[in-house]
Amino acid sequence: MPKAKETILEIDLNALDNNYQYLTSKIKPETKVLAVVKAFGYGSDSVVIAKELVELGVDYFAVAYANEGETLRNAKIETPILVLHPLPIHFEVILNRCMEPSIYSWKMLEEFITFAEEKKQINYPIHLKFNTGMNRLGFVESDVPYIVEILSKTESVKVKSAFSHLAASEDLKEKEFTLKQIKSFKKISEVLISKLDYKPLLHCANTSGIINYPEAYFDMVRTGIGLYGFGNDPEENKHLKPVGTLKTIITQIHKVEKGESVGYNRAFIAEKTTLSATLAIGHADGIPRSYGNGKGWVIINGEKAHILGNVCMDMIMVDVTDIDCEEGDEVIVFGPSATAEELSAAINSISYELITAVSQRVKRVICRN
Ligand SMILES: *Cc1c(COP(=O)(O)O)cnc(C)c1O
């Protein structure tokens, strides 16, 4: 890649290919793969990512909200799309664009059936979400007979899949809890299948589920963060490659004398002569204020430069006193060598939060490294 001349997010499709191959090498050839491309493909570019995944042979996509799926349909992506968190106001677009809702509550089940009947649908695919311990969305085991009873009274919908979500699959200290979740999902699906006269797809593993719990694979796995290069585990990260590299440039360098300050509210006061580099990236681009005052850093010519003072909306200032650099130089915020996982840990956050925060103002550049 040529050096960055402005703030860009490079999206490395070869890294995505590598991650897809690595994650799918763990599962059986017949196990289906659902790629989670919500939140702009974890902050990258959902259309570019989804198109590449179609080439790689992905079976399903999931988005959180219907408008994210609409973006894929507008880009002529025809793969089935599971909408994980639909709301009644989204039913119209879900149906018009052939998306498939996750049905997680009585209200949703009843309202979606009414809607599908009004629209004269036959066997419209729905996905039943079960709560096995996350306590976020989903039916519980004792709901199954009643769900089946309601379903038996309508032809408008058909259960394409039943699924659950693991709450702590990345945390091996919670192994007992996770195994209990898997067991509970297994029981729910057995009861469900015994009462339906067909077998829906079953799925409950997210990325860390793929890595840590083969017993959670069932018919399909759902991977998000792993595709983008993070395995929530140092050993796994060796096999995965971050897809996104966030770059910016130095726009000006200031010599700040002892006693002078840098930025808003004079949050940094120089104790000695300090060289401060102003960068073309701020909290409106995805660097939260909490990285300010030395907590966060960027990489300039291979060296760590810590943030001086408060993060501004459009800029940050970093300490380059001991770094050989000049105005116009490229800066790496995160990427394969300085990972989002490492940087986010500096503020007790996680890779997911940092990568999904890269705002739409930042130009996306597609590459194959
Ligand atoms: C976001 C999400 C996933 C993806 O999880 P990763 O940890 O990113 O692999 C899977 N399933 C559900 C229900 C989700 O909301």
mmCIF file of C-alpha atoms and ligand atoms in Angstrom:
data_model
loop_
_atom_site.group_PDB
_atom_site.id
_atom_site.type_symbol
_atom_site.label_atom_id
_atom_site.label_comp_id
_atom_site.label_asym_id
_atom_site.label_seq_id
_atom_site.Cartn_x
_atom_site.Cartn_y
_atom_site.Cartn_z
ATOM 1 C CA MET A 1 0.000 0.000 0.000
ATOM 2 C CA PRO A 2 1.193 3.543 -0.668
ATOM 3 C CA LYS A 3 1.539 5.688 2.475
ATOM 4 C CA ALA A 4 -1.697 7.282 3.713
ATOM 5 C CA LYS A 5 -2.230 10.935 2.769
ATOM 6 C CA GLU A 6 -5.391 11.342 4.872
ATOM 7 C CA THR A 7 -7.335 9.366 7.496
ATOM 8 C CA ILE A 8 -8.330 6.011 6.022
ATOM 9 C CA LEU A 9 -9.516 2.602 7.089
ATOM 10 C CA GLU A 10 -7.807 -0.018 4.962
ATOM 11 C CA ILE A 11 -9.852 -3.180 4.549
ATOM 12 C CA ASP A 12 -7.691 -6.166 3.692
ATOM 13 C CA LEU A 13 -9.783 -8.768 1.905
ATOM 14 C CA ASN A 14 -6.966 -11.315 1.963
ATOM 15 C CA ALA A 15 -7.059 -11.112 5.755
ATOM 16 C CA LEU A 16 -10.807 -11.805 5.601
ATOM 17 C CA ASP A 17 -10.171 -14.829 3.337
ATOM 18 C CA ASN A 18 -7.545 -16.102 5.765
ATOM 19 C CA ASN A 19 -9.873 -15.717 8.755
ATOM 20 C CA TYR A 20 -12.767 -17.393 6.971
ATOM 21 C CA GLN A 21 -10.583 -20.343 5.965
ATOM 22 C CA TYR A 22 -9.148 -20.659 9.470
ATOM 23 C CA LEU A 23 -12.500 -20.560 11.269
ATOM 24 C CA THR A 24 -14.199 -22.924 8.831
ATOM 25 C CA SER A 25 -11.278 -25.375 9.077
ATOM 26 C CA LYS A 26 -12.432 -26.027 12.652
ATOM 27 C CA ILE A 27 -15.968 -27.073 11.769
ATOM 28 C CA LYS A 28 -17.276 -29.997 9.724
ATOM 29 C CA PRO A 29 -17.622 -29.452 5.969
ATOM 30 C CA GLU A 30 -21.391 -29.841 6.231
ATOM 31 C CA THR A 31 -21.754 -27.292 9.050
ATOM 32 C CA LYS A 32 -23.177 -24.080 7.656
ATOM 33 C CA VAL A 33 -21.540 -20.698 8.204
ATOM 34 C CA LEU A 34 -23.443 -17.562 9.114
ATOM 35 C CA ALA A 35 -21.359 -14.390 8.890
ATOM 36 C CA VAL A 36 -22.334 -11.538 11.170
ATOM 37 C CA VAL A 37 -22.009 -8.274 9.235
ATOM 38 C CA LYS A 38 -23.932 -5.978 11.571
ATOM 39 C CA ALA A 39 -22.750 -2.468 12.431
ATOM 40 C CA PHE A 40 -21.227 -1.826 8.977
ATOM 41 C CA GLY A 41 -19.391 -5.143 9.080
ATOM 42 C CA TYR A 42 -17.943 -4.456 12.537
ATOM 43 C CA GLY A 43 -17.037 -0.926 11.506
ATOM 44 C CA SER A 44 -15.515 -1.795 8.124
ATOM 45 C CA ASP A 45 -17.831 -1.904 5.097
ATOM 46 C CA SER A 46 -20.632 -4.455 5.223
ATOM 47 C CA VAL A 47 -21.190 -4.595 1.454
ATOM 48 C CA VAL A 48 -17.528 -5.138 0.574
ATOM 49 C CA ILE A 49 -17.197 -7.752 3.315
ATOM 50 C CA ALA A 50 -20.441 -9.512 2.387
ATOM 51 C CA LYS A 51 -19.555 -9.667 -1.321
ATOM 52 C CA GLU A 52 -16.218 -11.283 -0.521
ATOM 53 C CA LEU A 53 -17.917 -13.752 1.836
ATOM 54 C CA VAL A 54 -20.388 -14.706 -0.891
ATOM 55 C CA GLU A 55 -17.371 -15.564 -3.071
ATOM 56 C CA LEU A 56 -15.983 -17.632 -0.195
ATOM 57 C CA GLY A 57 -19.227 -19.625 -0.011
ATOM 58 C CA VAL A 58 -20.907 -18.288 3.119
ATOM 59 C CA ASP A 59 -24.404 -19.691 3.761
ATOM 60 C CA TYR A 60 -26.097 -16.919 5.728
ATOM 61 C CA PHE A 61 -25.697 -13.350 6.888
ATOM 62 C CA ALA A 62 -26.906 -11.769 10.101
ATOM 63 C CA VAL A 63 -27.458 -8.117 10.858
ATOM 64 C CA ALA A 64 -28.791 -6.572 14.047
ATOM 65 C CA TYR A 65 -31.330 -4.193 12.493
ATOM 66 C CA ALA A 66 -33.376 -4.319 9.308
ATOM 67 C CA ASN A 67 -31.825 -1.237 7.686
ATOM 68 C CA GLU A 68 -28.434 -2.975 7.781
ATOM 69 C CA GLY A 69 -29.895 -5.836 5.779
ATOM 70 C CA GLU A 70 -31.527 -3.379 3.371
ATOM 71 C CA THR A 71 -28.059 -2.035 2.574
ATOM 72 C CA LEU A 72 -26.985 -5.551 1.574
ATOM 73 C CA ARG A 73 -30.079 -6.105 -0.551
ATOM 74 C CA ASN A 74 -29.529 -2.731 -2.277
ATOM 75 C CA ALA A 75 -26.063 -4.034 -3.193
ATOM 76 C CA LYS A 76 -27.708 -7.066 -4.862
ATOM 77 C CA ILE A 77 -26.658 -9.549 -2.200
ATOM 78 C CA GLU A 78 -29.153 -12.409 -2.355
ATOM 79 C CA THR A 79 -27.896 -14.675 0.431
ATOM 80 C CA PRO A 80 -30.435 -15.240 3.261
ATOM 81 C CA ILE A 81 -30.242 -12.528 5.930
ATOM 82 C CA LEU A 82 -31.218 -13.142 9.540
ATOM 83 C CA VAL A 83 -32.256 -9.945 11.336
ATOM 84 C CA LEU A 84 -31.231 -10.508 14.944
ATOM 85 C CA HIS A 85 -33.152 -7.707 16.614
ATOM 86 C CA PRO A 86 -36.152 -6.768 14.494
ATOM 87 C CA LEU A 87 -38.804 -4.387 15.790
ATOM 88 C CA PRO A 88 -42.437 -4.363 14.603
ATOM 89 C CA ILE A 89 -41.849 -1.172 12.617
ATOM 90 C CA HIS A 90 -39.317 -3.120 10.508
ATOM 91 C CA PHE A 91 -41.657 -5.950 9.439
ATOM 92 C CA GLU A 92 -42.589 -4.247 6.178
ATOM 93 C CA VAL A 93 -39.010 -3.810 4.982
ATOM 94 C CA ILE A 94 -38.048 -7.257 6.250
ATOM 95 C CA LEU A 95 -40.729 -8.853 4.100
ATOM 96 C CA ASN A 96 -40.254 -6.583 1.091
ATOM 97 C CA ARG A 97 -36.543 -7.331 0.976
ATOM 98 C CA CYS A 98 -36.803 -11.053 1.809
ATOM 99 C CA MET A 99 -35.085 -10.863 5.145
ATOM 100 C CA GLU A 100 -35.770 -13.302 7.965
ATOM 101 C CA PRO A 101 -36.674 -12.098 11.458
ATOM 102 C CA SER A 102 -35.445 -13.514 14.736
ATOM 103 C CA ILE A 103 -38.584 -13.997 16.823
ATOM 104 C CA TYR A 104 -37.646 -13.593 20.456
ATOM 105 C CA SER A 105 -40.854 -12.763 22.365
ATOM 106 C CA TRP A 106 -44.593 -13.473 22.483
ATOM 107 C CA LYS A 107 -45.310 -9.971 21.265
ATOM 108 C CA MET A 108 -43.050 -10.458 18.242
ATOM 109 C CA LEU A 109 -44.434 -13.913 17.479
ATOM 110 C CA GLU A 110 -48.033 -12.756 17.550
ATOM 111 C CA GLU A 111 -47.425 -9.506 15.712
ATOM 112 C CA PHE A 112 -45.315 -11.139 13.010
ATOM 113 C CA ILE A 113 -47.871 -13.887 12.396
ATOM 114 C CA THR A 114 -50.659 -11.304 12.122
ATOM 115 C CA PHE A 115 -48.530 -9.299 9.715
ATOM 116 C CA ALA A 116 -47.569 -12.337 7.600
ATOM 117 C CA GLU A 117 -51.213 -13.425 7.418
ATOM 118 C CA GLU A 118 -52.295 -9.956 6.306
ATOM 119 C CA LYS A 119 -49.657 -10.139 3.596
ATOM 120 C CA LYS A 120 -50.919 -13.587 2.561
ATOM 121 C CA GLN A 121 -47.609 -15.287 3.224
ATOM 122 C CA ILE A 122 -47.175 -19.061 3.243
ATOM 123 C CA ASN A 123 -44.251 -20.530 5.220
ATOM 124 C CA TYR A 124 -42.420 -17.212 5.623
ATOM 125 C CA PRO A 125 -39.062 -18.125 7.259
ATOM 126 C CA ILE A 126 -38.659 -17.113 10.885
ATOM 127 C CA HIS A 127 -35.934 -17.926 13.420
ATOM 128 C CA LEU A 128 -36.820 -18.713 17.029
ATOM 129 C CA LYS A 129 -34.444 -17.237 19.569
ATOM 130 C CA PHE A 130 -34.071 -18.971 22.940
ATOM 131 C CA ASN A 131 -32.662 -17.507 26.102
ATOM 132 C CA THR A 132 -30.421 -20.053 27.806
ATOM 133 C CA GLY A 133 -28.652 -17.730 30.221
ATOM 134 C CA MET A 134 -27.750 -14.485 28.479
ATOM 135 C CA ASN A 135 -31.033 -12.902 29.605
ATOM 136 C CA ARG A 136 -31.056 -10.469 26.719
ATOM 137 C CA LEU A 137 -33.530 -11.770 24.120
ATOM 138 C CA GLY A 138 -35.411 -15.015 23.690
ATOM 139 C CA PHE A 139 -38.041 -17.516 24.740
ATOM 140 C CA VAL A 140 -37.393 -20.073 27.471
ATOM 141 C CA GLU A 141 -37.732 -23.849 27.436
ATOM 142 C CA SER A 142 -41.193 -23.904 28.987
ATOM 143 C CA ASP A 143 -42.482 -21.698 26.141
ATOM 144 C CA VAL A 144 -41.870 -24.382 23.494
ATOM 145 C CA PRO A 145 -45.258 -26.214 23.650
ATOM 146 C CA TYR A 146 -47.141 -22.910 23.445
ATOM 147 C CA ILE A 147 -45.020 -21.651 20.553
ATOM 148 C CA VAL A 148 -45.714 -24.859 18.650
ATOM 149 C CA GLU A 149 -49.417 -24.552 19.422
ATOM 150 C CA ILE A 150 -49.521 -21.025 18.009
ATOM 151 C CA LEU A 151 -47.515 -22.097 14.954
ATOM 152 C CA SER A 152 -49.831 -25.031 14.303
ATOM 153 C CA LYS A 153 -52.704 -22.598 13.822
ATOM 154 C CA THR A 154 -51.099 -20.716 10.947
ATOM 155 C CA GLU A 155 -49.566 -21.504 7.594
ATOM 156 C CA SER A 156 -48.068 -18.053 7.296
ATOM 157 C CA VAL A 157 -44.692 -18.783 8.889
ATOM 158 C CA LYS A 158 -42.244 -21.660 9.135
ATOM 159 C CA VAL A 159 -39.378 -22.103 11.597
ATOM 160 C CA LYS A 160 -36.216 -21.989 9.510
ATOM 161 C CA SER A 161 -33.959 -22.165 12.543
ATOM 162 C CA ALA A 162 -33.849 -22.217 16.312
ATOM 163 C CA PHE A 163 -30.930 -20.594 18.066
ATOM 164 C CA SER A 164 -29.426 -19.316 21.277
ATOM 165 C CA HIS A 165 -26.494 -17.076 22.185
ATOM 166 C CA LEU A 166 -23.609 -17.917 24.509
ATOM 167 C CA ALA A 167 -22.938 -15.305 27.170
ATOM 168 C CA ALA A 168 -19.327 -16.140 28.043
ATOM 169 C CA SER A 169 -17.870 -18.436 25.394
ATOM 170 C CA GLU A 170 -14.546 -16.536 25.431
ATOM 171 C CA ASP A 171 -14.117 -16.969 29.185
ATOM 172 C CA LEU A 172 -12.945 -20.479 30.079
ATOM 173 C CA LYS A 173 -13.534 -19.753 33.768
ATOM 174 C CA GLU A 174 -17.209 -19.852 32.813
ATOM 175 C CA LYS A 175 -16.955 -23.242 31.114
ATOM 176 C CA GLU A 176 -19.496 -24.863 33.429
ATOM 177 C CA PHE A 177 -22.019 -22.106 32.717
ATOM 178 C CA THR A 178 -21.448 -22.306 28.958
ATOM 179 C CA LEU A 179 -21.818 -26.106 28.903
ATOM 180 C CA LYS A 180 -25.060 -25.651 30.791
ATOM 181 C CA GLN A 181 -26.259 -23.190 28.149
ATOM 182 C CA ILE A 182 -25.379 -25.637 25.353
ATOM 183 C CA LYS A 183 -27.150 -28.477 27.167
ATOM 184 C CA SER A 184 -30.212 -26.348 27.731
ATOM 185 C CA PHE A 185 -30.296 -25.347 24.038
ATOM 186 C CA LYS A 186 -29.985 -29.004 23.060
ATOM 187 C CA LYS A 187 -32.944 -29.909 25.243
ATOM 188 C CA ILE A 188 -35.048 -27.040 23.883
ATOM 189 C CA SER A 189 -34.287 -28.049 20.304
ATOM 190 C CA GLU A 190 -35.145 -31.694 20.976
ATOM 191 C CA VAL A 191 -38.526 -30.741 22.387
ATOM 192 C CA LEU A 192 -39.126 -28.321 19.523
ATOM 193 C CA ILE A 193 -38.227 -30.877 16.841
ATOM 194 C CA SER A 194 -40.368 -33.544 18.489
ATOM 195 C CA LYS A 195 -43.367 -31.231 18.257
ATOM 196 C CA LEU A 196 -42.802 -29.805 14.771
ATOM 197 C CA ASP A 197 -43.086 -32.142 11.812
ATOM 198 C CA TYR A 198 -39.860 -30.791 10.278
ATOM 199 C CA LYS A 199 -36.349 -30.042 11.535
ATOM 200 C CA PRO A 200 -35.196 -26.423 11.669
ATOM 201 C CA LEU A 201 -31.498 -25.522 11.555
ATOM 202 C CA LEU A 202 -29.934 -25.278 15.009
ATOM 203 C CA HIS A 203 -27.170 -22.836 15.936
ATOM 204 C CA CYS A 204 -25.657 -21.288 19.038
ATOM 205 C CA ALA A 205 -21.880 -20.755 18.598
ATOM 206 C CA ASN A 206 -20.397 -17.295 18.065
ATOM 207 C CA THR A 207 -16.678 -16.876 17.262
ATOM 208 C CA SER A 208 -15.463 -17.922 20.703
ATOM 209 C CA GLY A 209 -17.978 -20.755 20.627
ATOM 210 C CA ILE A 210 -16.315 -22.001 17.416
ATOM 211 C CA ILE A 211 -12.922 -21.759 19.077
ATOM 212 C CA ASN A 212 -13.755 -23.233 22.471
ATOM 213 C CA TYR A 213 -16.882 -25.393 22.176
ATOM 214 C CA PRO A 214 -17.136 -27.965 19.352
ATOM 215 C CA GLU A 215 -20.217 -29.318 21.144
ATOM 216 C CA ALA A 216 -21.929 -26.024 20.278
ATOM 217 C CA TYR A 217 -21.602 -26.306 16.486
ATOM 218 C CA PHE A 218 -24.966 -27.988 15.699
ATOM 219 C CA ASP A 219 -26.005 -27.247 12.064
ATOM 220 C CA MET A 220 -24.541 -23.769 11.690
ATOM 221 C CA VAL A 221 -22.093 -21.420 13.423
ATOM 222 C CA ARG A 222 -22.336 -17.629 13.633
ATOM 223 C CA THR A 223 -19.083 -15.781 13.365
ATOM 224 C CA GLY A 224 -18.502 -12.058 13.655
ATOM 225 C CA ILE A 225 -15.353 -10.842 15.372
ATOM 226 C CA GLY A 226 -13.248 -13.794 14.166
ATOM 227 C CA LEU A 227 -13.849 -12.873 10.528
ATOM 228 C CA TYR A 228 -12.524 -9.399 11.279
ATOM 229 C CA GLY A 229 -9.384 -10.872 12.841
ATOM 230 C CA PHE A 230 -9.910 -11.243 16.592
ATOM 231 C CA GLY A 231 -10.300 -14.510 18.467
ATOM 232 C CA ASN A 232 -10.575 -13.203 22.031
ATOM 233 C CA ASP A 233 -7.529 -15.377 22.786
ATOM 234 C CA PRO A 234 -3.792 -14.742 22.192
ATOM 235 C CA GLU A 235 -3.174 -18.226 20.726
ATOM 236 C CA GLU A 236 -6.080 -17.917 18.296
ATOM 237 C CA ASN A 237 -5.074 -14.399 17.314
ATOM 238 C CA LYS A 238 -1.860 -15.866 15.858
ATOM 239 C CA HIS A 239 -3.975 -17.560 13.169
ATOM 240 C CA LEU A 240 -6.258 -14.610 12.506
ATOM 241 C CA LYS A 241 -5.398 -11.340 10.744
ATOM 242 C CA PRO A 242 -7.057 -8.020 11.535
ATOM 243 C CA VAL A 243 -8.985 -6.921 8.452
ATOM 244 C CA GLY A 244 -8.992 -3.212 9.291
ATOM 245 C CA THR A 245 -6.028 -0.872 9.574
ATOM 246 C CA LEU A 246 -6.869 2.637 10.725
ATOM 247 C CA LYS A 247 -4.347 5.191 9.470
ATOM 248 C CA THR A 248 -4.015 8.934 9.685
ATOM 249 C CA ILE A 249 -1.272 11.511 9.163
ATOM 250 C CA ILE A 250 0.654 14.165 11.051
ATOM 251 C CA THR A 251 -0.631 17.541 9.934
ATOM 252 C CA GLN A 252 1.533 19.830 12.111
ATOM 253 C CA ILE A 253 4.290 19.528 14.710
ATOM 254 C CA HIS A 254 4.590 22.018 17.595
ATOM 255 C CA LYS A 255 7.428 22.631 19.984
ATOM 256 C CA VAL A 256 5.773 23.081 23.393
ATOM 257 C CA GLU A 257 7.951 24.730 26.028
ATOM 258 C CA LYS A 258 7.978 23.821 29.715
ATOM 259 C CA GLY A 259 4.827 25.250 31.394
ATOM 260 C CA GLU A 260 2.858 25.574 28.160
ATOM 261 C CA SER A 261 -0.260 23.516 27.605
ATOM 262 C CA VAL A 262 -1.745 21.425 24.772
ATOM 263 C CA GLY A 263 -5.386 21.321 23.708
ATOM 264 C CA TYR A 264 -8.758 21.882 25.349
ATOM 265 C CA ASN A 265 -8.926 22.699 29.041
ATOM 266 C CA ARG A 266 -5.124 22.753 29.096
ATOM 267 C CA ALA A 267 -5.265 19.080 30.081
ATOM 268 C CA PHE A 268 -1.583 18.543 29.225
ATOM 269 C CA ILE A 269 1.012 20.882 30.740
ATOM 270 C CA ALA A 270 4.592 20.332 29.527
ATOM 271 C CA GLU A 271 7.095 19.552 32.287
ATOM 272 C CA LYS A 272 9.896 19.846 29.732
ATOM 273 C CA THR A 273 10.229 20.911 26.120
ATOM 274 C CA THR A 274 7.890 18.557 24.249
ATOM 275 C CA LEU A 275 7.270 17.932 20.561
ATOM 276 C CA SER A 276 3.551 17.556 19.921
ATOM 277 C CA ALA A 277 2.215 16.194 16.626
ATOM 278 C CA THR A 278 -1.340 17.044 15.607
ATOM 279 C CA LEU A 279 -3.119 14.179 13.829
ATOM 280 C CA ALA A 280 -6.117 14.286 11.499
ATOM 281 C CA ILE A 281 -8.328 12.055 13.626
ATOM 282 C CA GLY A 282 -10.542 12.755 16.637
ATOM 283 C CA HIS A 283 -13.506 11.496 18.599
ATOM 284 C CA ALA A 284 -15.806 12.104 15.637
ATOM 285 C CA ASP A 285 -13.709 9.562 13.714
ATOM 286 C CA GLY A 286 -13.818 6.917 16.409
ATOM 287 C CA ILE A 287 -11.175 7.721 19.012
ATOM 288 C CA PRO A 288 -13.170 8.070 22.244
ATOM 289 C CA ARG A 289 -12.216 10.809 24.690
ATOM 290 C CA SER A 290 -11.290 8.160 27.229
ATOM 291 C CA TYR A 291 -8.086 7.449 25.257
ATOM 292 C CA GLY A 292 -6.847 10.968 26.021
ATOM 293 C CA ASN A 293 -4.299 12.080 28.587
ATOM 294 C CA GLY A 294 -1.717 9.417 27.848
ATOM 295 C CA LYS A 295 -3.958 6.364 28.073
ATOM 296 C CA GLY A 296 -4.060 5.735 24.331
ATOM 297 C CA TRP A 297 -1.327 5.814 21.691
ATOM 298 C CA VAL A 298 -0.656 5.588 17.978
ATOM 299 C CA ILE A 299 2.312 4.201 16.050
ATOM 300 C CA ILE A 300 4.554 6.627 14.154
ATOM 301 C CA ASN A 301 7.511 5.204 12.253
ATOM 302 C CA GLY A 302 7.360 2.092 14.427
ATOM 303 C CA GLU A 303 7.281 3.951 17.770
ATOM 304 C CA LYS A 304 4.467 4.461 20.267
ATOM 305 C CA ALA A 305 3.301 8.079 20.558
ATOM 306 C CA HIS A 306 0.934 8.695 23.490
ATOM 307 C CA ILE A 307 -2.010 11.083 23.301
ATOM 308 C CA LEU A 308 -1.374 14.480 24.917
ATOM 309 C CA GLY A 309 -4.318 16.062 26.741
ATOM 310 C CA ASN A 310 -7.917 15.714 25.634
ATOM 311 C CA VAL A 311 -9.079 14.082 22.422
ATOM 312 C CA CYS A 312 -10.676 16.787 20.213
ATOM 313 C CA MET A 313 -13.561 16.185 17.816
ATOM 314 C CA ASP A 314 -11.411 16.194 14.676
ATOM 315 C CA MET A 315 -7.852 15.888 15.968
ATOM 316 C CA ILE A 316 -5.581 14.444 18.611
ATOM 317 C CA MET A 317 -2.161 15.626 19.665
ATOM 318 C CA VAL A 318 0.507 13.024 20.434
ATOM 319 C CA ASP A 319 3.940 13.131 22.025
ATOM 320 C CA VAL A 320 6.677 12.759 19.402
ATOM 321 C CA THR A 321 9.525 14.225 21.476
ATOM 322 C CA ASP A 322 11.636 11.080 21.011
ATOM 323 C CA ILE A 323 10.332 10.024 17.599
ATOM 324 C CA ASP A 324 11.984 10.778 14.295
ATOM 325 C CA CYS A 325 9.078 12.117 12.224
ATOM 326 C CA GLU A 326 7.827 15.041 10.178
ATOM 327 C CA GLU A 327 4.628 16.704 9.004
ATOM 328 C CA GLY A 328 2.847 14.499 6.437
ATOM 329 C CA ASP A 329 4.096 11.219 7.916
ATOM 330 C CA GLU A 330 1.745 8.248 8.083
ATOM 331 C CA VAL A 331 0.373 7.221 11.496
ATOM 332 C CA ILE A 332 -1.084 3.806 12.433
ATOM 333 C CA VAL A 333 -3.890 3.864 15.000
ATOM 334 C CA PHE A 334 -4.519 0.126 14.863
ATOM 335 C CA GLY A 335 -3.858 -2.707 12.455
ATOM 336 C CA PRO A 336 -2.152 -6.092 12.285
ATOM 337 C CA SER A 337 0.995 -4.973 14.122
ATOM 338 C CA ALA A 338 -0.594 -2.674 16.725
ATOM 339 C CA THR A 339 -3.899 -4.334 17.344
ATOM 340 C CA ALA A 340 -7.265 -2.877 18.261
ATOM 341 C CA GLU A 341 -7.378 -5.483 21.020
ATOM 342 C CA GLU A 342 -4.201 -4.118 22.619
ATOM 343 C CA LEU A 343 -5.193 -0.463 22.263
ATOM 344 C CA SER A 344 -8.727 -0.993 23.566
ATOM 345 C CA ALA A 345 -7.351 -2.809 26.609
ATOM 346 C CA ALA A 346 -5.711 0.495 27.601
ATOM 347 C CA ILE A 347 -9.144 1.829 28.561
ATOM 348 C CA ASN A 348 -10.525 -1.554 29.744
ATOM 349 C CA SER A 349 -12.492 -1.916 26.552
ATOM 350 C CA ILE A 350 -12.587 -4.625 23.878
ATOM 351 C CA SER A 351 -11.648 -4.822 20.188
ATOM 352 C CA TYR A 352 -15.360 -4.898 19.235
ATOM 353 C CA GLU A 353 -15.945 -1.407 20.614
ATOM 354 C CA LEU A 354 -12.905 0.229 19.032
ATOM 355 C CA ILE A 355 -13.340 -1.234 15.533
ATOM 356 C CA THR A 356 -17.090 -0.609 15.327
ATOM 357 C CA ALA A 357 -16.561 3.027 16.329
ATOM 358 C CA VAL A 358 -14.682 4.036 13.155
ATOM 359 C CA SER A 359 -17.098 6.637 11.854
ATOM 360 C CA GLN A 360 -18.560 6.957 8.382
ATOM 361 C CA ARG A 361 -16.434 10.093 7.852
ATOM 362 C CA VAL A 362 -13.344 7.908 7.521
ATOM 363 C CA LYS A 363 -12.638 6.874 3.936
ATOM 364 C CA ARG A 364 -12.589 3.107 3.334
ATOM 365 C CA VAL A 365 -9.831 1.776 1.086
ATOM 366 C CA ILE A 366 -10.025 -1.828 -0.091
ATOM 367 C CA CYS A 367 -6.786 -3.769 -0.489
ATOM 368 C CA ARG A 368 -5.375 -7.303 -0.620
ATOM 369 C CA ASN A 369 -2.194 -7.458 1.414
HETATM 370 C C1 LIG B 1 -23.087 -10.212 17.345
HETATM 371 C C2 LIG B 1 -23.606 -11.592 17.458
HETATM 372 C C3 LIG B 1 -22.826 -12.703 17.065
HETATM 373 C C4 LIG B 1 -21.375 -12.574 16.648
HETATM 374 O O1 LIG B 1 -20.548 -12.690 17.798
HETATM 375 P P1 LIG B 1 -18.956 -12.674 17.674
HETATM 376 O O2 LIG B 1 -18.483 -12.751 19.081
HETATM 377 O O3 LIG B 1 -18.612 -11.352 17.055
HETATM 378 O O4 LIG B 1 -18.577 -13.811 16.832
HETATM 379 C C5 LIG B 1 -23.423 -13.950 17.051
HETATM 380 N N1 LIG B 1 -24.700 -14.119 17.458
HETATM 381 C C6 LIG B 1 -25.464 -13.101 17.899
HETATM 382 C C7 LIG B 1 -26.847 -13.368 18.363
HETATM 383 C C8 LIG B 1 -24.939 -11.806 17.931
HETATM 384 O O5 LIG B 1 -25.678 -10.790 18.390
#
